[in-house]
XYZ file of C-alpha atoms in Angstrom:
177
model
C 0.000 0.000 0.000
C 1.543 3.305 -1.035
C 1.230 6.698 0.665
C -1.381 8.081 -1.749
C -3.688 5.103 -1.242
C -3.276 5.407 2.524
C -4.149 9.125 2.394
C -7.215 8.314 0.306
C -8.375 5.672 2.783
C -7.847 8.040 5.717
C -9.894 10.705 3.940
C -12.694 8.224 3.258
C -12.794 7.129 6.897
C -12.854 10.756 8.065
C -15.729 11.575 5.713
C -17.647 8.530 6.922
C -17.045 9.578 10.531
C -18.406 13.074 9.808
C -21.564 11.590 8.277
C -22.041 9.366 11.335
C -21.513 12.348 13.645
C -24.165 14.260 11.708
C -26.584 11.360 12.002
C -25.970 11.024 15.732
C -26.184 14.770 16.344
C -29.535 14.932 14.578
C -30.779 11.866 16.455
C -29.610 13.164 19.827
C -30.658 16.749 19.141
C -27.180 18.307 19.393
C -27.907 21.640 17.709
C -24.308 22.945 17.721
C -22.942 20.124 15.585
C -26.123 19.947 13.515
C -25.951 23.660 12.625
C -22.404 23.329 11.290
C -23.273 20.134 9.452
C -26.343 21.760 7.882
C -23.996 24.055 5.965
C -21.996 21.060 4.774
C -25.152 19.221 3.723
C -26.390 22.313 1.893
C -23.062 22.601 0.048
C -23.142 18.902 -0.877
C -26.704 19.259 -2.187
C -25.666 22.251 -4.290
C -22.743 20.299 -5.756
C -24.986 17.325 -6.478
C -27.539 19.525 -8.256
C -24.734 21.176 -10.238
C -23.578 17.729 -11.392
C -27.166 16.708 -12.202
C -27.638 19.832 -14.311
C -24.343 19.229 -16.132
C -25.365 15.634 -16.858
C -28.747 16.816 -18.102
C -27.044 19.315 -20.404
C -24.595 16.658 -21.614
C -27.299 14.148 -22.489
C -29.419 16.854 -24.115
C -26.748 17.490 -26.753
C -27.096 15.772 -30.107
C -23.537 14.438 -29.736
C -22.982 13.782 -26.020
C -19.364 12.755 -26.625
C -18.374 16.394 -27.122
C -19.361 17.510 -23.605
C -16.446 18.222 -21.230
C -17.636 15.599 -18.721
C -17.001 12.793 -21.195
C -13.715 13.941 -22.730
C -11.070 11.278 -22.091
C -13.489 8.706 -20.641
C -12.692 5.066 -21.407
C -16.386 4.199 -21.665
C -16.912 6.359 -24.768
C -18.127 3.465 -26.903
C -21.534 2.561 -28.250
C -21.859 -0.126 -25.584
C -20.883 2.356 -22.860
C -23.466 4.892 -24.000
C -26.096 2.183 -24.317
C -25.394 1.070 -20.726
C -25.608 4.647 -19.427
C -28.834 5.401 -21.257
C -30.556 2.155 -20.261
C -29.414 1.955 -16.628
C -32.505 3.826 -15.399
C -34.920 1.420 -17.096
C -32.912 -1.566 -15.862
C -32.968 -0.135 -12.333
C -36.741 0.333 -12.437
C -37.178 -3.248 -13.659
C -34.892 -4.521 -10.880
C -36.803 -2.548 -8.213
C -40.101 -3.957 -9.496
C -38.636 -7.472 -9.281
C -37.507 -6.834 -5.706
C -40.975 -5.497 -4.883
C -42.621 -8.651 -6.236
C -40.124 -10.979 -4.525
C -39.550 -9.424 -1.123
C -42.516 -7.172 -0.409
C -45.458 -8.786 -2.160
C -44.011 -12.336 -2.117
C -45.817 -13.022 -5.383
C -42.653 -14.271 -7.094
C -39.959 -16.686 -5.933
C -36.653 -15.150 -4.895
C -34.099 -15.149 -7.719
C -30.865 -13.666 -6.424
C -28.882 -11.500 -8.835
C -25.428 -10.110 -8.312
C -24.961 -6.375 -8.125
C -23.261 -6.555 -11.517
C -26.477 -8.073 -12.871
C -24.877 -10.974 -14.701
C -28.272 -12.654 -14.663
C -26.837 -15.458 -12.515
C -29.497 -17.255 -10.521
C -28.630 -19.123 -7.345
C -30.272 -22.464 -6.849
C -32.103 -23.180 -3.651
C -30.221 -25.667 -1.446
C -33.421 -27.661 -0.893
C -33.741 -28.111 -4.648
C -30.148 -29.368 -4.930
C -30.442 -31.983 -2.216
C -33.879 -33.113 -3.327
C -35.033 -32.729 0.274
C -38.708 -31.939 0.374
C -39.004 -31.828 4.141
C -41.411 -29.426 5.732
C -40.204 -25.995 6.750
C -39.413 -25.975 10.461
C -41.531 -23.348 12.149
C -39.643 -21.321 14.733
C -41.440 -20.288 17.853
C -40.835 -16.833 19.281
C -39.968 -16.669 22.938
C -42.116 -14.276 24.963
C -40.795 -12.414 27.986
C -42.612 -13.472 31.135
C -43.890 -11.067 33.780
C -41.221 -12.220 36.249
C -38.484 -11.513 33.683
C -39.996 -8.087 33.018
C -39.970 -7.403 36.764
C -36.266 -8.330 36.919
C -35.487 -6.127 33.913
C -37.338 -3.135 35.409
C -34.307 -2.577 37.648
C -32.458 -1.294 34.578
C -34.772 1.706 34.368
C -33.606 2.980 37.774
C -30.112 3.887 36.512
C -28.937 6.807 34.386
C -25.635 5.071 33.671
C -25.761 1.318 33.871
C -22.956 -0.102 36.120
C -21.370 -3.373 35.069
C -21.839 -5.060 38.453
C -25.594 -4.359 38.323
C -25.732 -5.769 34.799
C -24.029 -8.966 35.980
C -26.423 -9.221 38.925
C -29.481 -8.839 36.669
C -28.033 -11.367 34.231
C -27.572 -13.887 37.053
C -31.167 -13.353 38.203
C -32.424 -13.971 34.679
C -30.261 -17.084 34.333
C -31.451 -18.437 37.687
C -35.057 -17.865 36.682
C -34.628 -19.517 33.281
C -33.037 -22.625 34.857
C -36.028 -23.180 37.138
């Protein structure tokens, strides 16, 4: 790993940390951090809209290859342009497939890679020829006694480790009975 790659990775980690700080500050209501981050978010939105407008202008030209965004790009082939122009329709089709498979469950799950090589994974049950019934899992419900033991947690602002161990032991003793 060379120095430039290391600097790039450090920058990526720092940017990710800033985004997490923003998320936490908004969740926790920290207005000082959130106010500073609002300016950053506003700037990022402006840059994103600027890029979107430039892309719109580029694709509106009769010969998109002449726009400054695409000068020197390796993907400047007919196949590359076809992929760029059809990616939206392919994305919509993929989202509709996911909707049918995962949300509506009206279609069996056919896993595709993110590169969309149209590779379908076979179900393990189909490979083994096992037609056994699906084992139904039963959800464990918390009893009233367990809830009473866990209520002790609510009495503390900061939760000491020794209290946590004590509550854990109580729960273990109860579950062994």
